[in-house]
XYZ file of C-alpha atoms in Angstrom:
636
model
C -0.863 -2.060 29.938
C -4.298 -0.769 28.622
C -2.836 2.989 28.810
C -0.536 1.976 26.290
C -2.953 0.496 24.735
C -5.050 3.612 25.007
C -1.706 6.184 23.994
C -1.082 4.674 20.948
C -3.583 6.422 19.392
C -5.345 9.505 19.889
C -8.858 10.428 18.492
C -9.657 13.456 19.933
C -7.944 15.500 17.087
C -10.493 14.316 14.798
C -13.830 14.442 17.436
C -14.931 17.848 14.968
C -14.570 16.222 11.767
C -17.333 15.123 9.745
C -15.972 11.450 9.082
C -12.369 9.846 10.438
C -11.675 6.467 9.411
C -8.931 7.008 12.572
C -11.589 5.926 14.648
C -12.440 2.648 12.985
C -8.801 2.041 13.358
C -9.028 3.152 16.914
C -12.002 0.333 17.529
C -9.757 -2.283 15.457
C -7.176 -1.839 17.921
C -8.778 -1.861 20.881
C -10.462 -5.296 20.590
C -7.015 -6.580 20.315
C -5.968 -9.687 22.704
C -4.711 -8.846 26.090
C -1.391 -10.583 25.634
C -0.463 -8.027 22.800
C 2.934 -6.281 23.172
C 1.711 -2.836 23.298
C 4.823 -0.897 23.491
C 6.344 -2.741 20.222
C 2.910 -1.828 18.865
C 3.234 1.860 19.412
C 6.897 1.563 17.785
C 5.023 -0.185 14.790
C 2.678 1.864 14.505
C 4.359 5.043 14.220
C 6.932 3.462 11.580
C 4.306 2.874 9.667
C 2.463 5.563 9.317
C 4.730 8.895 10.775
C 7.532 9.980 8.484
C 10.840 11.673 8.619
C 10.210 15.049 6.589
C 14.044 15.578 5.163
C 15.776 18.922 4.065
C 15.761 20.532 7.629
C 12.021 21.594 7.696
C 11.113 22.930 10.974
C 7.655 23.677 10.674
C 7.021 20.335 9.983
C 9.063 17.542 11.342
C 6.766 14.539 10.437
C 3.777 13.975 9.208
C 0.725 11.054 9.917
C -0.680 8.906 6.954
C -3.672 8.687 9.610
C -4.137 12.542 9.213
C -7.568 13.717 7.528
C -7.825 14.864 3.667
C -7.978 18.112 4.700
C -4.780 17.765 6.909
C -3.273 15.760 3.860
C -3.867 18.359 1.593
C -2.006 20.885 3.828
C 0.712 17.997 4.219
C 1.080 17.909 0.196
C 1.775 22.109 -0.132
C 4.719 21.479 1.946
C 6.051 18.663 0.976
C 5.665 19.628 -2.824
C 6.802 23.365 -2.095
C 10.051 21.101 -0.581
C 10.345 18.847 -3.560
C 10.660 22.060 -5.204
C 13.726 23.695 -3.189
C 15.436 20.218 -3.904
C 14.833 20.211 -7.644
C 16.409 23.842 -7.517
C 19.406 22.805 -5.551
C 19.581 19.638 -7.538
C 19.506 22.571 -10.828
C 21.886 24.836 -8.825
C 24.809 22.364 -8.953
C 24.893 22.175 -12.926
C 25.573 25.364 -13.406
C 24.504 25.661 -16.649
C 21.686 28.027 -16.506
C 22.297 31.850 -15.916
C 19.154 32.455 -14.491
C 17.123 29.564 -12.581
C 13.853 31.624 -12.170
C 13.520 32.352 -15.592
C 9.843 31.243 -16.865
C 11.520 28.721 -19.353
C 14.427 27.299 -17.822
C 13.304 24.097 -18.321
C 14.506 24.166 -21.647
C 18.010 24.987 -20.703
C 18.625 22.118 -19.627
C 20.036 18.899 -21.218
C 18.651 15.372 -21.059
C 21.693 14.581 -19.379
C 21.150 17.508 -16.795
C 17.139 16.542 -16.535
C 18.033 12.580 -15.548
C 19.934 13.996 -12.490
C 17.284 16.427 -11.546
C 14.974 13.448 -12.089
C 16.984 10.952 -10.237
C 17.365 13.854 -7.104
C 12.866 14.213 -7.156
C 12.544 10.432 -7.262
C 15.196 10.123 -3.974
C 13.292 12.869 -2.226
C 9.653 11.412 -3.075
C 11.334 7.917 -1.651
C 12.277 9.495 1.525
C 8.351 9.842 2.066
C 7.400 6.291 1.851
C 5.964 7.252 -1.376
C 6.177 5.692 -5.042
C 7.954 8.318 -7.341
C 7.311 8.731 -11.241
C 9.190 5.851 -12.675
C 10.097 6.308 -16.520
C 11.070 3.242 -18.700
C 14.117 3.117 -20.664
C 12.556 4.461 -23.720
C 10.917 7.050 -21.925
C 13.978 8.248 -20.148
C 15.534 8.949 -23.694
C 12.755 11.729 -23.929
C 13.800 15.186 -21.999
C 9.975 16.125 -22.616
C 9.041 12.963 -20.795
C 11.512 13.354 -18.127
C 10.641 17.108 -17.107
C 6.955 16.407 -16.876
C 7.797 13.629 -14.542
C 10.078 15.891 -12.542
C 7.528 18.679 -12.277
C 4.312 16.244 -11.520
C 6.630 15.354 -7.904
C 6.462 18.890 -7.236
C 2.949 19.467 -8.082
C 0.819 19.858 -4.946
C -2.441 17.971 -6.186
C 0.330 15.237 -7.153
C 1.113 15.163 -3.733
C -2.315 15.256 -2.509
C -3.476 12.676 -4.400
C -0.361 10.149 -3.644
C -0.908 10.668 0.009
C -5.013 10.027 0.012
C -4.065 6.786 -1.603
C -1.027 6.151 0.556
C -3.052 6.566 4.273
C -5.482 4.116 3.307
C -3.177 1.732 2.013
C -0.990 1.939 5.004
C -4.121 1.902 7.265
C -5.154 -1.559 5.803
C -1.877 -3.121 5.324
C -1.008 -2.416 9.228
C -4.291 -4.026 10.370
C -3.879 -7.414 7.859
C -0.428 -7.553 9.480
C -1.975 -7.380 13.160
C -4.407 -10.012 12.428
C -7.653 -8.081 12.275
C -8.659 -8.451 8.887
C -10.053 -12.559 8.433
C -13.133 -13.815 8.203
C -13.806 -13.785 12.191
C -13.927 -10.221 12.166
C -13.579 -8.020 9.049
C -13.966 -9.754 5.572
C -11.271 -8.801 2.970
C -10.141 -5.585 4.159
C -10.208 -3.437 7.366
C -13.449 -1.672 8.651
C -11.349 1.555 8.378
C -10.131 0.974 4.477
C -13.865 0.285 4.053
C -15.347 3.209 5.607
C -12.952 5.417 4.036
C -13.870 4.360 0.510
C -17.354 4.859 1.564
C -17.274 7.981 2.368
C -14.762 9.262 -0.651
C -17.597 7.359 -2.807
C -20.266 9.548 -1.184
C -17.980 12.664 -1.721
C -17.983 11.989 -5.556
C -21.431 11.381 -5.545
C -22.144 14.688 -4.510
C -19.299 16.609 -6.741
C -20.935 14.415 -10.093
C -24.621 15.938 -8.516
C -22.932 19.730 -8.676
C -21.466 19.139 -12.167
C -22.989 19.592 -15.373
C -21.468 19.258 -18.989
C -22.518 21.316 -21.740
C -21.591 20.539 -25.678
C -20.852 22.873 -28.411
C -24.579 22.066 -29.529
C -26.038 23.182 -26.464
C -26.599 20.042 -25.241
C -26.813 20.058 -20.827
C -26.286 16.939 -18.705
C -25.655 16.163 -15.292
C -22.563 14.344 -14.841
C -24.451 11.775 -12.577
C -26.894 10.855 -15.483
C -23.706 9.643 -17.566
C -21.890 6.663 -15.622
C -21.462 4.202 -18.309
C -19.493 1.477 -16.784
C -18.688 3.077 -13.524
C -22.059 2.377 -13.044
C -21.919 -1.152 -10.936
C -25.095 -2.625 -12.609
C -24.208 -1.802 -16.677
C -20.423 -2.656 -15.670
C -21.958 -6.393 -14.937
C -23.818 -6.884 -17.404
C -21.169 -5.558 -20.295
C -18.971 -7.873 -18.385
C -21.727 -10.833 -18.682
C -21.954 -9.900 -22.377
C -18.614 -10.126 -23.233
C -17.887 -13.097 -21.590
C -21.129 -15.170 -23.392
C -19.553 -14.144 -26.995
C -15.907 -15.299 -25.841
C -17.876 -18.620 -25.518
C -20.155 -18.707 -28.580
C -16.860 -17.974 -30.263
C -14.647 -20.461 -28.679
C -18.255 -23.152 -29.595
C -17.592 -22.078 -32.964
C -13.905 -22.620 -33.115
C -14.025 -26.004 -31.458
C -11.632 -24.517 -28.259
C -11.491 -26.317 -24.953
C -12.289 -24.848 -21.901
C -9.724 -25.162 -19.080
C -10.830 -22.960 -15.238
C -7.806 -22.454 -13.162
C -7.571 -20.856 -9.741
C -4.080 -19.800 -8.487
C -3.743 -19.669 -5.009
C -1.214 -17.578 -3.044
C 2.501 -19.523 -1.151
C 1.401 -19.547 2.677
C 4.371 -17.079 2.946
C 1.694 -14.129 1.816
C -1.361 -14.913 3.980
C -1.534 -13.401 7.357
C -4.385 -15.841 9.310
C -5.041 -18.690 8.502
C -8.590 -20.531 8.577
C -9.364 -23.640 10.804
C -12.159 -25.584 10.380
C -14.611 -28.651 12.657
C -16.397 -31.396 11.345
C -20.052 -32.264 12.340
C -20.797 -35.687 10.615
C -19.038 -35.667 7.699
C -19.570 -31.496 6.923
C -16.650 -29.047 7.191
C -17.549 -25.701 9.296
C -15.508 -23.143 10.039
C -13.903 -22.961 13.877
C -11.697 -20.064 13.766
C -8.922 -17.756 12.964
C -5.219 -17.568 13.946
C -2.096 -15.800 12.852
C -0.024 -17.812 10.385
C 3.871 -17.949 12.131
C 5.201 -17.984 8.304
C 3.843 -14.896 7.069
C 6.376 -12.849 5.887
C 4.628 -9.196 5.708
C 3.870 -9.393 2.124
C 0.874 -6.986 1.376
C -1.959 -7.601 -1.357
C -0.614 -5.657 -3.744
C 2.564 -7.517 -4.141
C 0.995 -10.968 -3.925
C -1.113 -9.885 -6.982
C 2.486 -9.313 -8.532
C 3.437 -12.202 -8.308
C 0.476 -13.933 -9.231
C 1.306 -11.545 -12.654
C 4.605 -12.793 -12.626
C 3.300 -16.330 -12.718
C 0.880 -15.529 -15.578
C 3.755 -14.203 -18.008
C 5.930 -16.599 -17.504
C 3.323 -19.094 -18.225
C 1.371 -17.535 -20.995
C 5.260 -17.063 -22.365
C 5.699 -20.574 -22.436
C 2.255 -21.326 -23.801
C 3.048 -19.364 -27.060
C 6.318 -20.806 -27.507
C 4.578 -24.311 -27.844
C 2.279 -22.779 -30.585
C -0.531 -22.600 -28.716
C -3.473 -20.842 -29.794
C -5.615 -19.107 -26.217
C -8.172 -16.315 -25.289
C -9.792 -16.159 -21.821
C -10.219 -13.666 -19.100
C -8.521 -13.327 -15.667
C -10.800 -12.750 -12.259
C -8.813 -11.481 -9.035
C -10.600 -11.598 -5.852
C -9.733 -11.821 -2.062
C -9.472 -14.517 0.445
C -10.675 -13.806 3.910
C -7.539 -12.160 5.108
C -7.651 -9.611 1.798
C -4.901 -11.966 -0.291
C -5.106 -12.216 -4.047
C -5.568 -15.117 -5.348
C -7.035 -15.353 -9.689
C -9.558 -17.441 -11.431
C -8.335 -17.854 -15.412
C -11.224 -18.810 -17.954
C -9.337 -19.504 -21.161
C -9.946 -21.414 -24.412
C -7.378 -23.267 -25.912
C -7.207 -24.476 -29.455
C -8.365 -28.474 -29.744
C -6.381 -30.687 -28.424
C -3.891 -28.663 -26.192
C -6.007 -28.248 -23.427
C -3.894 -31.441 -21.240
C -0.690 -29.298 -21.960
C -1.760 -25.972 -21.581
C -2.878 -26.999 -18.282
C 0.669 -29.036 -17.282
C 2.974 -25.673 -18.020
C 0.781 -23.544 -15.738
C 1.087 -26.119 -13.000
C 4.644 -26.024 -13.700
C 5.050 -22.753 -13.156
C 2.639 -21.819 -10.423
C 4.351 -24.695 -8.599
C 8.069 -23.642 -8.761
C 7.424 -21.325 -5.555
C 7.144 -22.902 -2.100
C 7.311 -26.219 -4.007
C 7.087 -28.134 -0.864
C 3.673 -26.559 0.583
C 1.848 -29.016 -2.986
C 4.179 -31.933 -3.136
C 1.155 -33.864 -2.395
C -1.273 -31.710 -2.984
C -0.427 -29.940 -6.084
C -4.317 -28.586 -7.006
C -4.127 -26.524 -3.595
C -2.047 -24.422 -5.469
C -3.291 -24.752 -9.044
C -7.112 -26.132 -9.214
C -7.923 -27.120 -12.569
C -11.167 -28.002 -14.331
C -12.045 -29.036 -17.378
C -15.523 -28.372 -19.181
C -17.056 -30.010 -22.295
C -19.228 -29.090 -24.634
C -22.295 -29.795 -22.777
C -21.567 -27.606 -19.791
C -21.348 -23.810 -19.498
C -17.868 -22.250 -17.903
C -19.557 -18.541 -18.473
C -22.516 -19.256 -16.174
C -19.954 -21.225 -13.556
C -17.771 -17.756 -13.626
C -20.922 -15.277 -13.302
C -21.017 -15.831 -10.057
C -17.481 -14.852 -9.579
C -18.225 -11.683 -11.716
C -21.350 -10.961 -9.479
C -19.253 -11.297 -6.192
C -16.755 -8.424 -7.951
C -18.682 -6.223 -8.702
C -22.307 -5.581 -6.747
C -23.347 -9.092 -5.736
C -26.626 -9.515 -7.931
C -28.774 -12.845 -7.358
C -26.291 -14.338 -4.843
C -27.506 -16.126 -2.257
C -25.390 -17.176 0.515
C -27.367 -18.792 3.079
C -29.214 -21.134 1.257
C -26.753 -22.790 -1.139
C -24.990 -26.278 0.700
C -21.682 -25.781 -1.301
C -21.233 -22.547 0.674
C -21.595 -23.351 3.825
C -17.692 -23.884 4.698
C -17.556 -20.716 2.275
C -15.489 -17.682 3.632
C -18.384 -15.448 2.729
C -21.217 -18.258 3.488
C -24.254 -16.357 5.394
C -23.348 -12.753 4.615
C -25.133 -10.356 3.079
C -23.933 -10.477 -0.748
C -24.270 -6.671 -2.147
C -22.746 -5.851 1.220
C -19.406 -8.662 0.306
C -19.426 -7.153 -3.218
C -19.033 -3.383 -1.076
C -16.106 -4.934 0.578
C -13.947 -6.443 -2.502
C -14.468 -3.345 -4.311
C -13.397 -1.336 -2.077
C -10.485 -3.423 -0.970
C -9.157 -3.715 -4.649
C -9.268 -0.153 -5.327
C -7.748 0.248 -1.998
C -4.974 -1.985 -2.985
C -5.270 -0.581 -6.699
C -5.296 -4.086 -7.856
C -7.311 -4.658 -11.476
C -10.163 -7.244 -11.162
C -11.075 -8.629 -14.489
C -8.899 -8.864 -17.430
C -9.735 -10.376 -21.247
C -6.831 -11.977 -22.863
C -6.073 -12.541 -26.281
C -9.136 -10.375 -26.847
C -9.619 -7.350 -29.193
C -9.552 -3.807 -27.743
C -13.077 -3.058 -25.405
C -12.355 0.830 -26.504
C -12.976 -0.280 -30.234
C -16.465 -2.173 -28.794
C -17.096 0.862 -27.055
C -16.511 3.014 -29.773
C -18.537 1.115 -31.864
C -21.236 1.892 -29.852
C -21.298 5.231 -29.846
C -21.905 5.290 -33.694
C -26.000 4.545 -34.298
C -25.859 6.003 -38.266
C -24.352 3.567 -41.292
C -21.345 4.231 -42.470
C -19.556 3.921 -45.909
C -16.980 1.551 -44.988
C -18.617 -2.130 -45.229
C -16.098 -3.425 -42.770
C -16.544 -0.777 -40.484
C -20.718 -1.172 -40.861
C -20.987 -5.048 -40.492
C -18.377 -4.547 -36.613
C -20.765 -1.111 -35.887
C -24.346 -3.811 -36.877
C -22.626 -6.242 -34.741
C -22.011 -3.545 -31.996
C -25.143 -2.075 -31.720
C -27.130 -5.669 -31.794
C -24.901 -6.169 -28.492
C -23.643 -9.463 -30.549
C -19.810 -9.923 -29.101
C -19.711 -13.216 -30.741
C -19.913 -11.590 -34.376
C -17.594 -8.774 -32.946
C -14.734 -11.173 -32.335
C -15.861 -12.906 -35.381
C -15.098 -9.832 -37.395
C -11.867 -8.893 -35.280
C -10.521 -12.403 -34.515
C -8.904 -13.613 -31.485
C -5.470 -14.707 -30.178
C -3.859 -12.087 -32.335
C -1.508 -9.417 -31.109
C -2.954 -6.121 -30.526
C -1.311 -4.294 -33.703
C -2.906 -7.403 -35.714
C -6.615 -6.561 -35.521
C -7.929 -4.366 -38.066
C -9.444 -1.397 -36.088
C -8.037 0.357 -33.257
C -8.741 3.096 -31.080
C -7.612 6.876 -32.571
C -5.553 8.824 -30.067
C -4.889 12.211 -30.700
C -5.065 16.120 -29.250
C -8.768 16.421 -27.215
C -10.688 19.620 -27.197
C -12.821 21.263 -25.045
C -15.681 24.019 -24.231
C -14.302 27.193 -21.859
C -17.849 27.740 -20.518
C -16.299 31.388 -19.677
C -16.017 32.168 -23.198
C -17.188 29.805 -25.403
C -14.331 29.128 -27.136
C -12.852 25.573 -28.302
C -9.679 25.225 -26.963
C -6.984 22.273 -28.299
C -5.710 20.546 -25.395
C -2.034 19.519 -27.089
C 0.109 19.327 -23.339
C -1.094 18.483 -19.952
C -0.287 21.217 -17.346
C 3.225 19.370 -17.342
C 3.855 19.595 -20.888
C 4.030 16.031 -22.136
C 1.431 15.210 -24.591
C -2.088 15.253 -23.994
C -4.171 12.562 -25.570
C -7.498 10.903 -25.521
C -9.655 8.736 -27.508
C -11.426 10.312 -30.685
C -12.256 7.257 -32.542
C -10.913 4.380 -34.794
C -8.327 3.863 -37.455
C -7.283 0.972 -39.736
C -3.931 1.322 -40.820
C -4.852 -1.803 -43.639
C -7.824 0.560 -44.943
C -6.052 3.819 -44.701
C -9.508 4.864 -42.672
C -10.146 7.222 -39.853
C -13.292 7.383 -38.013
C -14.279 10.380 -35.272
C -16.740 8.836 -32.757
C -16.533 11.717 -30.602
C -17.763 15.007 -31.962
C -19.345 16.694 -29.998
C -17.199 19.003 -27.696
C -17.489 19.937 -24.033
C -17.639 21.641 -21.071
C -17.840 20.853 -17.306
C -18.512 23.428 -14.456
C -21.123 24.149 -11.965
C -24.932 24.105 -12.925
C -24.617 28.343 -12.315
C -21.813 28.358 -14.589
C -23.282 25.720 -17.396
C -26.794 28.134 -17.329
C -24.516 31.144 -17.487
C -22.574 29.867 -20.428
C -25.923 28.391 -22.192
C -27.684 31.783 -22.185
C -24.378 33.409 -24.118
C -24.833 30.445 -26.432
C -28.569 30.927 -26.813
C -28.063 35.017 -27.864
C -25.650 33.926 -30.230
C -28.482 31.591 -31.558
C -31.027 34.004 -31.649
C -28.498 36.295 -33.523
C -27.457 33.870 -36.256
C -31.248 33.540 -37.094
C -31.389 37.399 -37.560
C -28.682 37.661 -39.730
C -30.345 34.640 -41.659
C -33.685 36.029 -41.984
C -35.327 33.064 -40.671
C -36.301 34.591 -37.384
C -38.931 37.144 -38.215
C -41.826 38.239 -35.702
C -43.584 35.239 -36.294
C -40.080 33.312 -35.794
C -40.130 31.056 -32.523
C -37.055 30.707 -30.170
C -35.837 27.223 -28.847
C -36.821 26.418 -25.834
C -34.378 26.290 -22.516
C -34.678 22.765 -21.756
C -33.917 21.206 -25.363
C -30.181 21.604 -27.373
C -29.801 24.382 -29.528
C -31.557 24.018 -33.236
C -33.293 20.901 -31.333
C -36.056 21.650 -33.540
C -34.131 21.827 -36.630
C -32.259 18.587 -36.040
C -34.449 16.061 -34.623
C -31.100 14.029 -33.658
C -29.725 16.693 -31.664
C -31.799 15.655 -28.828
C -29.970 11.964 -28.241
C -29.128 12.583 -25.242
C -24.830 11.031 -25.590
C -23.606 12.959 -28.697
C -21.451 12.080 -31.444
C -23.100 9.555 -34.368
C -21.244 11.662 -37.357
C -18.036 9.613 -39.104
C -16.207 12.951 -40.486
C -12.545 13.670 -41.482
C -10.127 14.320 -39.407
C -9.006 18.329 -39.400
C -12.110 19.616 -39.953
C -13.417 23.532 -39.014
C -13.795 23.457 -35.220
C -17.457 25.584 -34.361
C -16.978 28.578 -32.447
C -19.234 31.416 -31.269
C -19.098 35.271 -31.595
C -21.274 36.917 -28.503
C -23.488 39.545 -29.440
C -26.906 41.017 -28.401
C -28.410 41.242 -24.884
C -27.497 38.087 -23.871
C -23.948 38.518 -23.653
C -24.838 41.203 -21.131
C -27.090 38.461 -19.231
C -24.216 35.852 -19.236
C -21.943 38.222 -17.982
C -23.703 39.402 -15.143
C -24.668 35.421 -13.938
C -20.628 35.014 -14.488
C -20.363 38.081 -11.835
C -22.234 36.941 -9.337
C -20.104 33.681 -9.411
C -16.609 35.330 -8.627
């Protein structure tokens, strides 16, 4: 029995790596119980994570999900070079090409033609266990849309990337089924999903440490100085921010508060929690496998905890109900969903508003809460006098990096799933198990855009428009309450006055220096990011983003800079401002820093301009090109 237990997996592939998350899963599995069926374990194991390559491909007749990055990214060449040949053959039977290799023969083809192509990629991306590019009916009336799905399942860093997320996925949704992730042993997700995040966190860490950006000013940062909210810390508190302005808002309105928490069928938890009395407190006993689980995995008990939420929220507007809020997903023990919903509700519908989401959270498994309906739908109700935002910052806190929670001393937590662990090291854990499970944590509802808050940040000069001054004032103060004020709430999106500006991005080619237009992704559907905000009511436009730039390694950034600096140096010849007397900028401040003062903010763009306007560019000449070029050199 225990060398099945021991053949069902085998480490010793992965004894020279630097890090394997295979042997976390290794340890799971061995502190199994001894009554496990280890044979049907090997068979469930392997169907989990080995699959079937199709196509007659000798050289590789299966691959492991449990495989290292590096393997994976071996893994993804073939399997994309694969996807390839059955594109082609897929291409081969309309016969409507002459020539198939032909650089553009993507454009001989009909939307009719490109559907079947598409529909042959999806099919072959299925027969991997993985989730193809799905286009909507809208988009599939697009033939640029449709190719650039067609060629992304071909693309090897596609692949790559669909597989890293796929092994630890499958790596935590295998344990959960087996038992081994509950509050006994590992909270919220599996030791393995865990350490793997880790350690792809520390990877990042180090590639932001090796990259630098570098503007069209001149302007050099490290891309680990400039988190913003990635960072866990400013994420909080712009959370924290946000959430005390929906309240000073809903105070000024005269809303109701309503807190619900939706809890999960028993049909989608794995274990379930028992529990001893001493006197008349509640402690926790132990853990046990719950004999109606029905395999459902994290991911899909968050959809239909969505599910719930639309058809609710559906309802709610029908009966002309007026509602902002924010939604709060977190983990049981066992790593299942369940959501916390802080909404405000226009006077005097609070009593309904609460009735149709009991309604519909109860329709499901109706008999698990015919007696106990608030197991499945707790509901509380706050008045004027108490504060929902500081009863939900503690829920924020847990989400995100577990600041000023303390779990051993508090009496309410002592039958807590997470009572007497260490908090920051909790908050590790639910990160990394929602981004595991790619599940979103906090939502805002009936809320204006965050990108137009964000924006509005960025700008720290007045503007011209007074509409456009009084949300930027508002911004900059860090007042949300006047920002939704200004905006309004419980509109639809294409209501509120501002919105974020998509369009074409640029960028810096350090190589170069030129300013490129980034119009198509590398799989020709449009490229866009955010440059600022428009009003379509004031006919206005408003570029928040400026500056222009460039990311490479700190050689290549220094290498790039001293080009820039010649050029400099050049323009003040040809000016006449740089005679012997003239002094040159110094290395460690932005190009003309001493001419313009604001050039040395440290995050760029403060300028409202028109849209179309002459893009900078440089013309090399002088010694320094010579300098540039030999640092460049060196690189290759």
């Amino acid at each position: 029995m225990m060398n099945a237990k021991a053949d069902c997996v085998n480490p010793s592939r992965f004894a020279s790596e630097e890090f394997s998350p295979f042997r976390h899963l290794v340890t799971d599995l061995k502190n199994l119980p001894s009554d496990t069926n280890f044979p049907l374990l090997v068979h469930d194991l392997r169907k989990k994570f080995l699959v079937r390559i199709p196509w007659g491909l000798s050289h590789l007749s299966e691959f492991s999900f449990c495989s290292s990055d590096e393997e994976l990214s071996e893994i993804a060449e073939v399997i994309a070079a694969a996807a390839g040949t059955a594109v082609w053959r897929m291409a081969e039977l309309s016969g409507s090409v002459a020539d198939l290799h032909a650089p553009d023969w993507r454009e001989e083809f009909s939307l009719d033609e490109l559907v079947l192509i598409l529909f042959a990629a999806q099919r072959f991306t299925r027969g991997h266990d993985v989730q193809p590019c799905e286009l909507s009916s809208t988009q599939m009336g697009s033939a640029t849309l449709v190719r650039a799905a067609i060629l992304r399942m071909t693309d090897t860093r596609w692949w790559r990337k669909r597989l890293k997320t796929e092994k630890v996925l499958r790596i935590d949704e295998f344990l959960r089924d087996r038992g081994l992730v509950h509050r006994g042993r590992n909270r919220y997700a599996s030791r393995a999903a865990v350490a793997t995040m880790k350690f792809r966190n520390a990877q990042n860490e180090r590639f932001l440490q090796d990259r630098h950006a570098l503007s069209s000013d001149g302007l050099e940062i490290c891309l680990a100085d400039c988190r913003g909210i990635s960072d866990p810390e400013i994420r909080r508190i712009e959370l924290m921010v946000r959430l005390r302005g929906l309240e000073e808002r809903a105070e000024e309105l005269g809303f109701e508060t309503v807190f619900l928490t939706h809890s999960l069928p028993s049909r989608f938890h794995a274990v379930r929690q028992r529990s001893r009395f001493r006197g008349q407190k509640r402690f926790f006993s132990h853990c046990e496998k719950n004999p109606v689980f029905d395999g459902s995995t994290p991911r899909q008990g968050n959809a239909h905890s969505l599910s719930v939420q639309k058809a609710a929220l559906a309802a709610v507007r029908r009966n002309k109900m007026q509602f902002f809020g924010v939604r709060v997903v977190e983990p049981h023990h066992d790593g299942t969903p369940h959501t916390h919903f802080l909404f405000f509700v226009s006077p005097g519908d609070s009593d309904r508003f609460a009735e149709i989401w009991r309604d519909f959270a109860c329709r499901d498994s109706p008999e698990e809460v015919e007696d106990n309906p608030s197991a499945r739908l707790d509901v509380k109700f706050f008045g004027p006098e108490d504060s929902a935002v500081g009863y939900l910052a503690k829920y924020i806190a847990k989400g995100v990096d577990g600041h000023s929670l303390d779990n051993g001393s508090d009496a309410d937590s002592v039958d807590s799933e997470w009572a007497g662990s260490d908090a920051v090291m909790a908050a590790t854990d639910i990160v990394c198990w929602a981004r595991a499970h790619r599940i979103r944590q906090f939502q805002f509802l009936g809320c204006p855009p965050v990108t137009v808050w964000r924006e509005l940040r960025r700008l720290s000069v007045s503007v011209e428009s007074a509409s456009l001054e009084q949300l930027r004032a508002a911004a900059n103060e860090g007042d949300f309450r006047r920002f939704l004020e200004l905006m309004g709430v419980a509109k639809k999106r294409t209501e509120y006055t501002f919105l974020p500006l998509y369009g074409a991005g640029q960028s810096l080619v350090l190589q170069t220096g030129e300013i490129v237009e980034r119009l198509e992704t590398r799989f020709g559907d449009p490229a866009k990011r955010v440059l600022g905000l428009c009003s379509v009511a004031l006919g206005l436009e408003a570029l928040t983003r400026c500056a222009i730039w460039g990311v490479g390694s700190e050689a290549e950034v220094r290498a790039a800079k001293t080009i820039m600096l010649g050029v400099v140096d050049m323009a003040g010849c040809l000016s006449g401002d740089s005679g012997r007397g003239a002094e040159r900028p110094r290395r460690n401040l932005p190009i003309g820093a001493e001419a313009n003062p604001a050039a040395k903010r440290p995050l760029g763009p403060v300028e409202i301009t028109a849209r179309g306007s002459a893009k900078p560019h440089f013309e090399f000449t002088g010694s320094r090109i010579e300098e540039g070029e030999k640092i460049l050199k060196t690189l290759a």
